[in-house]
Amino acid sequence: MANFIVTYDLNGPRPSHKEMDDLLENVAANRGRVLETVWWVDYAGTAAQLRDRLKTILGKEDLLLVIEAKSAAWTKLLVDSSALKEAWREAS
């Protein structure tokens, strides 16, 4: 598994933020919202495979960025820090 940071801007009527959140929750068992439209995702594939999976519900006006992350540092996040720390530890 690899750690990814996923961020997006939804600029059209669909998908809604709820629909995007639901898709992210279906894509990976280990994931969490770290900021408003930024997620950490523990995913078995590549960044391109994760992007392709997520872009299936996006419109032409929406933006998406998927980054494979090797390390991280933070102050406080919306996601449970212990789960995120454990995922980083397992990936290294």
XYZ file of C-alpha atoms in Angstrom:
92
model
C 0.000 0.000 0.000
C 1.102 3.553 -0.649
C 0.047 6.837 0.901
C -1.540 9.384 -1.399
C -2.746 12.913 -0.938
C -5.869 13.621 -2.985
C -7.237 17.115 -3.413
C -9.969 18.418 -5.652
C -12.060 21.428 -6.625
C -15.633 20.721 -7.634
C -16.778 23.508 -9.938
C -19.925 22.081 -11.525
C -23.297 20.937 -10.278
C -22.137 17.320 -9.939
C -20.618 15.558 -8.202
C -21.483 16.996 -4.848
C -18.915 16.994 -2.045
C -20.908 14.177 -0.428
C -20.677 12.084 -3.615
C -16.921 12.655 -3.812
C -16.523 11.804 -0.127
C -18.531 8.599 -0.612
C -16.376 7.583 -3.585
C -13.179 8.143 -1.604
C -14.575 6.063 1.238
C -15.388 3.243 -1.209
C -11.965 3.363 -2.863
C -9.896 2.793 0.281
C -10.560 1.312 3.703
C -7.818 3.484 5.219
C -8.422 7.107 4.376
C -9.316 10.345 6.033
C -10.067 13.954 5.318
C -7.066 15.993 6.393
C -8.386 19.385 5.251
C -11.676 20.479 3.677
C -11.065 19.025 0.188
C -7.804 17.213 0.901
C -7.734 13.510 1.740
C -5.082 11.032 2.754
C -5.712 7.695 1.030
C -3.911 4.387 1.630
C -4.188 2.716 -1.799
C -2.651 -0.404 -3.365
C -2.307 1.014 -6.897
C -0.450 3.886 -8.499
C -1.278 7.588 -8.462
C -2.551 7.282 -12.050
C -4.792 4.327 -11.133
C -6.231 6.217 -8.175
C -6.777 9.299 -10.355
C -8.561 7.209 -12.979
C -10.790 5.679 -10.336
C -11.752 9.056 -8.902
C -12.193 10.966 -12.151
C -15.054 8.689 -13.224
C -17.556 10.969 -11.457
C -15.912 14.321 -12.209
C -17.131 16.842 -14.746
C -14.925 18.637 -17.277
C -14.812 21.725 -15.046
C -13.613 19.851 -11.943
C -9.977 19.662 -10.832
C -8.175 16.703 -9.250
C -4.637 16.168 -7.974
C -3.267 12.843 -6.683
C 0.212 12.807 -5.118
C 2.097 9.803 -3.768
C 3.499 10.877 -0.410
C 6.591 9.349 1.165
C 6.617 11.367 4.383
C 4.546 13.984 6.142
C 4.541 16.447 9.009
C 1.556 18.272 10.443
C 0.195 20.181 13.387
C -3.409 19.024 13.567
C -5.741 17.527 11.011
C -9.326 16.450 10.630
C -8.270 12.775 10.328
C -7.283 10.728 13.387
C -3.541 11.346 13.672
C -2.795 7.875 15.058
C -4.258 6.163 11.951
C -2.252 8.437 9.678
C 0.964 7.897 11.649
C 0.492 4.123 11.471
C -0.052 4.206 7.694
C 3.124 6.264 7.209
C 5.043 3.826 9.434
C 3.813 0.804 7.450
C 4.642 2.420 4.100
C 8.242 3.176 5.013
